[in-house]
Amino acid sequence: MNPSHGATLPSDPKAHHETFPWKHILGFVLSLVLTFAALGLVLSAALPLTAVIVSIVVLAVLQLLVQLLLFMHLTERHGPATHVLTLVFGFFVAFTIVAGSAWIMFTFHATVA
């Protein structure tokens, strides 16, 4: 095959694949730890409500980073413009859902009360 037509040569470093998915196992373990840490914070009721909410938000951001870096292949070099557009769209959708849900809850609560 002609290499100029997108074929991967055996000497290409991108053609090398790991035999054991260490990044996925690390990501899975970190995801479990962060999830159970948030659950433990809520179930223990040892902290004030504000501290629990701040802690959960911090754990959620850490969970987001674990997902993006270890599962979503954000660090790979295949089309960084696509990664940026996908992230921007994802943040837009997440913001729209959270803001819309909050707006509906506060509007509905204000009309009922």
Short mmCIF file of N, CA and C in Angstrom, two decimals:
data_model
loop_
_atom_site.label_atom_id
_atom_site.label_comp_id
_atom_site.label_asym_id
_atom_site.label_seq_id
_atom_site.Cartn_x
_atom_site.Cartn_y
_atom_site.Cartn_z
N MET A 1 0.82 -1.18 0.00
CA MET A 1 0.00 0.00 0.00
C MET A 1 0.87 1.24 0.00
N ASN A 2 0.36 2.27 -0.57
CA ASN A 2 1.06 3.54 -0.62
C ASN A 2 0.85 4.28 0.70
N PRO A 3 1.91 4.66 1.43
CA PRO A 3 1.74 5.34 2.72
C PRO A 3 1.03 6.69 2.60
N SER A 4 1.02 7.27 1.44
CA SER A 4 0.37 8.57 1.31
C SER A 4 -1.15 8.47 1.30
N HIS A 5 -1.69 7.25 1.24
CA HIS A 5 -3.13 7.07 1.24
C HIS A 5 -3.68 6.73 2.62
N GLY A 6 -2.98 7.06 3.66
CA GLY A 6 -3.47 6.89 5.02
C GLY A 6 -3.19 5.54 5.64
N ALA A 7 -2.41 4.71 5.01
CA ALA A 7 -2.08 3.40 5.59
C ALA A 7 -1.09 3.60 6.73
N THR A 8 -1.16 2.73 7.71
CA THR A 8 -0.25 2.82 8.84
C THR A 8 0.90 1.84 8.64
N LEU A 9 2.09 2.35 8.73
CA LEU A 9 3.26 1.51 8.59
C LEU A 9 3.57 0.83 9.92
N PRO A 10 4.14 -0.36 9.91
CA PRO A 10 4.45 -1.06 11.17
C PRO A 10 5.43 -0.27 12.04
N SER A 11 6.28 0.56 11.46
CA SER A 11 7.23 1.33 12.25
C SER A 11 6.62 2.59 12.83
N ASP A 12 5.35 2.86 12.53
CA ASP A 12 4.67 4.04 13.03
C ASP A 12 4.42 3.88 14.53
N PRO A 13 4.86 4.86 15.36
CA PRO A 13 4.65 4.72 16.81
C PRO A 13 3.17 4.71 17.20
N LYS A 14 2.29 5.29 16.39
CA LYS A 14 0.87 5.30 16.70
C LYS A 14 0.25 3.92 16.49
N ALA A 15 0.92 3.07 15.75
CA ALA A 15 0.39 1.73 15.47
C ALA A 15 0.56 0.80 16.67
N HIS A 16 1.41 1.17 17.62
CA HIS A 16 1.65 0.35 18.81
C HIS A 16 0.47 0.48 19.76
N HIS A 17 -0.06 -0.65 20.19
CA HIS A 17 -1.16 -0.66 21.15
C HIS A 17 -0.70 -1.40 22.40
N GLU A 18 -1.12 -0.90 23.55
CA GLU A 18 -0.77 -1.58 24.79
C GLU A 18 -1.51 -2.92 24.85
N THR A 19 -0.88 -3.88 25.47
CA THR A 19 -1.52 -5.18 25.57
C THR A 19 -2.48 -5.25 26.74
N PHE A 20 -2.25 -4.47 27.77
CA PHE A 20 -3.13 -4.46 28.94
C PHE A 20 -3.60 -3.02 29.18
N PRO A 21 -4.88 -2.78 29.34
CA PRO A 21 -5.41 -1.41 29.44
C PRO A 21 -5.24 -0.79 30.83
N TRP A 22 -4.01 -0.46 31.19
CA TRP A 22 -3.73 0.10 32.52
C TRP A 22 -4.48 1.40 32.76
N LYS A 23 -4.57 2.26 31.73
CA LYS A 23 -5.27 3.54 31.91
C LYS A 23 -6.74 3.32 32.23
N HIS A 24 -7.35 2.34 31.61
CA HIS A 24 -8.77 2.09 31.87
C HIS A 24 -8.99 1.52 33.27
N ILE A 25 -8.11 0.66 33.72
CA ILE A 25 -8.24 0.11 35.07
C ILE A 25 -8.02 1.20 36.11
N LEU A 26 -7.00 2.03 35.90
CA LEU A 26 -6.77 3.15 36.82
C LEU A 26 -7.97 4.10 36.83
N GLY A 27 -8.51 4.40 35.66
CA GLY A 27 -9.69 5.26 35.59
C GLY A 27 -10.89 4.66 36.28
N PHE A 28 -11.08 3.35 36.13
CA PHE A 28 -12.20 2.67 36.77
C PHE A 28 -12.06 2.72 38.29
N VAL A 29 -10.86 2.44 38.78
CA VAL A 29 -10.63 2.46 40.23
C VAL A 29 -10.81 3.88 40.78
N LEU A 30 -10.24 4.87 40.10
CA LEU A 30 -10.41 6.25 40.55
C LEU A 30 -11.88 6.68 40.52
N SER A 31 -12.61 6.25 39.51
CA SER A 31 -14.04 6.57 39.45
C SER A 31 -14.80 5.97 40.62
N LEU A 32 -14.48 4.73 40.95
CA LEU A 32 -15.13 4.09 42.10
C LEU A 32 -14.78 4.81 43.40
N VAL A 33 -13.51 5.15 43.58
CA VAL A 33 -13.09 5.84 44.80
C VAL A 33 -13.79 7.18 44.93
N LEU A 34 -13.83 7.95 43.86
CA LEU A 34 -14.49 9.27 43.91
C LEU A 34 -15.99 9.14 44.15
N THR A 35 -16.61 8.15 43.54
CA THR A 35 -18.05 7.94 43.73
C THR A 35 -18.36 7.54 45.17
N PHE A 36 -17.60 6.61 45.71
CA PHE A 36 -17.85 6.18 47.09
C PHE A 36 -17.46 7.26 48.09
N ALA A 37 -16.49 8.11 47.76
CA ALA A 37 -16.16 9.23 48.64
C ALA A 37 -17.34 10.20 48.73
N ALA A 38 -17.97 10.49 47.59
CA ALA A 38 -19.14 11.36 47.60
C ALA A 38 -20.30 10.72 48.36
N LEU A 39 -20.51 9.44 48.15
CA LEU A 39 -21.56 8.74 48.88
C LEU A 39 -21.29 8.74 50.38
N GLY A 40 -20.04 8.50 50.76
CA GLY A 40 -19.68 8.52 52.18
C GLY A 40 -19.89 9.88 52.82
N LEU A 41 -19.59 10.94 52.07
CA LEU A 41 -19.82 12.28 52.59
C LEU A 41 -21.29 12.53 52.87
N VAL A 42 -22.14 12.10 51.96
CA VAL A 42 -23.57 12.33 52.12
C VAL A 42 -24.15 11.47 53.24
N LEU A 43 -23.76 10.21 53.29
CA LEU A 43 -24.33 9.32 54.29
C LEU A 43 -23.81 9.57 55.70
N SER A 44 -22.61 10.11 55.84
CA SER A 44 -22.05 10.31 57.17
C SER A 44 -22.70 11.47 57.90
N ALA A 45 -23.13 12.49 57.18
CA ALA A 45 -23.75 13.69 57.76
C ALA A 45 -22.87 14.31 58.84
N ALA A 46 -21.55 14.19 58.69
CA ALA A 46 -20.62 14.73 59.68
C ALA A 46 -20.27 16.18 59.39
N LEU A 47 -20.52 16.64 58.17
CA LEU A 47 -20.17 18.01 57.78
C LEU A 47 -21.44 18.84 57.60
N PRO A 48 -21.30 20.16 57.71
CA PRO A 48 -22.45 21.02 57.42
C PRO A 48 -22.85 20.89 55.93
N LEU A 49 -24.09 21.24 55.63
CA LEU A 49 -24.62 21.08 54.29
C LEU A 49 -23.77 21.81 53.24
N THR A 50 -23.33 23.02 53.53
CA THR A 50 -22.51 23.78 52.57
C THR A 50 -21.20 23.06 52.28
N ALA A 51 -20.57 22.52 53.30
CA ALA A 51 -19.31 21.79 53.10
C ALA A 51 -19.53 20.53 52.29
N VAL A 52 -20.65 19.85 52.51
CA VAL A 52 -20.96 18.65 51.74
C VAL A 52 -21.16 18.99 50.27
N ILE A 53 -21.89 20.06 50.00
CA ILE A 53 -22.14 20.46 48.62
C ILE A 53 -20.85 20.86 47.93
N VAL A 54 -20.00 21.63 48.60
CA VAL A 54 -18.72 22.03 48.01
C VAL A 54 -17.84 20.80 47.76
N SER A 55 -17.83 19.89 48.71
CA SER A 55 -17.03 18.67 48.56
C SER A 55 -17.51 17.82 47.39
N ILE A 56 -18.82 17.71 47.23
CA ILE A 56 -19.37 16.93 46.13
C ILE A 56 -19.04 17.58 44.79
N VAL A 57 -19.09 18.90 44.73
CA VAL A 57 -18.74 19.59 43.49
C VAL A 57 -17.26 19.36 43.15
N VAL A 58 -16.39 19.42 44.15
CA VAL A 58 -14.96 19.17 43.92
C VAL A 58 -14.75 17.73 43.44
N LEU A 59 -15.41 16.78 44.08
CA LEU A 59 -15.30 15.39 43.66
C LEU A 59 -15.87 15.18 42.25
N ALA A 60 -16.91 15.90 41.91
CA ALA A 60 -17.49 15.80 40.56
C ALA A 60 -16.53 16.33 39.50
N VAL A 61 -15.85 17.42 39.81
CA VAL A 61 -14.87 17.97 38.87
C VAL A 61 -13.71 16.99 38.70
N LEU A 62 -13.26 16.38 39.78
CA LEU A 62 -12.21 15.37 39.69
C LEU A 62 -12.68 14.18 38.86
N GLN A 63 -13.93 13.78 39.06
CA GLN A 63 -14.50 12.69 38.27
C GLN A 63 -14.54 13.04 36.79
N LEU A 64 -14.89 14.28 36.49
CA LEU A 64 -14.90 14.76 35.11
C LEU A 64 -13.51 14.66 34.49
N LEU A 65 -12.50 15.08 35.22
CA LEU A 65 -11.14 15.01 34.71
C LEU A 65 -10.69 13.57 34.49
N VAL A 66 -11.04 12.68 35.41
CA VAL A 66 -10.70 11.27 35.24
C VAL A 66 -11.36 10.73 33.97
N GLN A 67 -12.63 11.03 33.78
CA GLN A 67 -13.34 10.54 32.60
C GLN A 67 -12.73 11.09 31.31
N LEU A 68 -12.43 12.39 31.29
CA LEU A 68 -11.89 13.00 30.08
C LEU A 68 -10.49 12.49 29.76
N LEU A 69 -9.66 12.36 30.76
CA LEU A 69 -8.27 12.02 30.50
C LEU A 69 -8.04 10.52 30.32
N LEU A 70 -8.75 9.70 31.05
CA LEU A 70 -8.47 8.26 31.01
C LEU A 70 -9.43 7.46 30.13
N PHE A 71 -10.64 7.94 29.93
CA PHE A 71 -11.59 7.18 29.13
C PHE A 71 -11.91 7.83 27.80
N MET A 72 -11.95 9.13 27.74
CA MET A 72 -12.39 9.82 26.52
C MET A 72 -11.24 10.14 25.57
N HIS A 73 -10.03 9.73 25.90
CA HIS A 73 -8.86 9.88 25.03
C HIS A 73 -8.61 11.34 24.67
N LEU A 74 -8.79 12.23 25.62
CA LEU A 74 -8.60 13.65 25.37
C LEU A 74 -7.14 13.98 25.07
N THR A 75 -6.24 13.20 25.60
CA THR A 75 -4.81 13.49 25.42
C THR A 75 -4.25 12.96 24.11
N GLU A 76 -5.05 12.20 23.36
CA GLU A 76 -4.56 11.70 22.07
C GLU A 76 -4.49 12.84 21.07
N ARG A 77 -3.65 12.69 20.08
CA ARG A 77 -3.40 13.76 19.13
C ARG A 77 -4.27 13.67 17.87
N HIS A 78 -5.28 12.86 17.88
CA HIS A 78 -6.12 12.69 16.70
C HIS A 78 -7.17 13.79 16.65
N GLY A 79 -6.89 14.86 15.94
CA GLY A 79 -7.87 15.92 15.73
C GLY A 79 -8.18 16.75 16.95
N PRO A 80 -7.26 17.56 17.46
CA PRO A 80 -7.54 18.36 18.65
C PRO A 80 -8.68 19.36 18.44
N ALA A 81 -8.90 19.82 17.22
CA ALA A 81 -10.01 20.73 16.98
C ALA A 81 -11.34 20.03 17.24
N THR A 82 -11.41 18.76 16.90
CA THR A 82 -12.63 17.99 17.16
C THR A 82 -12.85 17.83 18.66
N HIS A 83 -11.77 17.61 19.41
CA HIS A 83 -11.89 17.48 20.86
C HIS A 83 -12.41 18.77 21.47
N VAL A 84 -11.89 19.89 21.03
CA VAL A 84 -12.32 21.18 21.59
C VAL A 84 -13.79 21.43 21.27
N LEU A 85 -14.19 21.19 20.04
CA LEU A 85 -15.60 21.40 19.67
C LEU A 85 -16.52 20.46 20.44
N THR A 86 -16.10 19.23 20.63
CA THR A 86 -16.90 18.28 21.39
C THR A 86 -17.03 18.72 22.85
N LEU A 87 -15.93 19.18 23.43
CA LEU A 87 -15.98 19.66 24.82
C LEU A 87 -16.87 20.88 24.96
N VAL A 88 -16.75 21.82 24.05
CA VAL A 88 -17.58 23.03 24.11
C VAL A 88 -19.05 22.65 23.99
N PHE A 89 -19.37 21.76 23.06
CA PHE A 89 -20.75 21.32 22.92
C PHE A 89 -21.24 20.60 24.17
N GLY A 90 -20.39 19.76 24.75
CA GLY A 90 -20.76 19.05 25.97
C GLY A 90 -21.02 19.99 27.13
N PHE A 91 -20.15 20.98 27.29
CA PHE A 91 -20.37 21.98 28.35
C PHE A 91 -21.64 22.78 28.10
N PHE A 92 -21.92 23.10 26.84
CA PHE A 92 -23.14 23.83 26.51
C PHE A 92 -24.38 23.01 26.88
N VAL A 93 -24.37 21.74 26.52
CA VAL A 93 -25.51 20.87 26.83
C VAL A 93 -25.66 20.72 28.35
N ALA A 94 -24.56 20.50 29.05
CA ALA A 94 -24.62 20.35 30.51
C ALA A 94 -25.14 21.64 31.16
N PHE A 95 -24.63 22.78 30.73
CA PHE A 95 -25.08 24.06 31.29
C PHE A 95 -26.55 24.28 31.00
N THR A 96 -26.98 23.97 29.79
CA THR A 96 -28.38 24.16 29.42
C THR A 96 -29.29 23.28 30.27
N ILE A 97 -28.90 22.04 30.49
CA ILE A 97 -29.72 21.13 31.29
C ILE A 97 -29.78 21.60 32.75
N VAL A 98 -28.62 21.94 33.32
CA VAL A 98 -28.60 22.37 34.72
C VAL A 98 -29.33 23.69 34.90
N ALA A 99 -29.04 24.68 34.05
CA ALA A 99 -29.69 25.99 34.17
C ALA A 99 -31.19 25.87 33.91
N GLY A 100 -31.58 25.10 32.92
CA GLY A 100 -33.00 24.93 32.63
C GLY A 100 -33.73 24.21 33.76
N SER A 101 -33.10 23.19 34.32
CA SER A 101 -33.71 22.48 35.45
C SER A 101 -33.86 23.39 36.66
N ALA A 102 -32.81 24.15 36.95
CA ALA A 102 -32.88 25.09 38.09
C ALA A 102 -33.96 26.14 37.86
N TRP A 103 -34.03 26.66 36.65
CA TRP A 103 -35.04 27.68 36.34
C TRP A 103 -36.45 27.11 36.51
N ILE A 104 -36.67 25.89 36.02
CA ILE A 104 -37.99 25.27 36.15
C ILE A 104 -38.32 25.02 37.62
N MET A 105 -37.35 24.51 38.39
CA MET A 105 -37.61 24.22 39.80
C MET A 105 -37.91 25.49 40.58
N PHE A 106 -37.13 26.55 40.37
CA PHE A 106 -37.37 27.78 41.10
C PHE A 106 -38.65 28.48 40.65
N THR A 107 -38.96 28.42 39.38
CA THR A 107 -40.20 29.02 38.87
C THR A 107 -41.41 28.26 39.41
N PHE A 108 -41.36 26.93 39.36
CA PHE A 108 -42.47 26.14 39.83
C PHE A 108 -42.65 26.30 41.34
N HIS A 109 -41.53 26.33 42.08
CA HIS A 109 -41.60 26.51 43.53
C HIS A 109 -42.18 27.87 43.89
N ALA A 110 -41.83 28.91 43.15
CA ALA A 110 -42.33 30.26 43.43
C ALA A 110 -43.83 30.34 43.15
N THR A 111 -44.34 29.64 42.15
CA THR A 111 -45.78 29.72 41.84
C THR A 111 -46.60 28.89 42.80
N VAL A 112 -46.04 27.82 43.36
CA VAL A 112 -46.76 26.97 44.31
C VAL A 112 -46.79 27.61 45.68
N ALA A 113 -45.70 28.20 46.10
CA ALA A 113 -45.60 28.77 47.45
C ALA A 113 -46.30 30.08 47.57
#
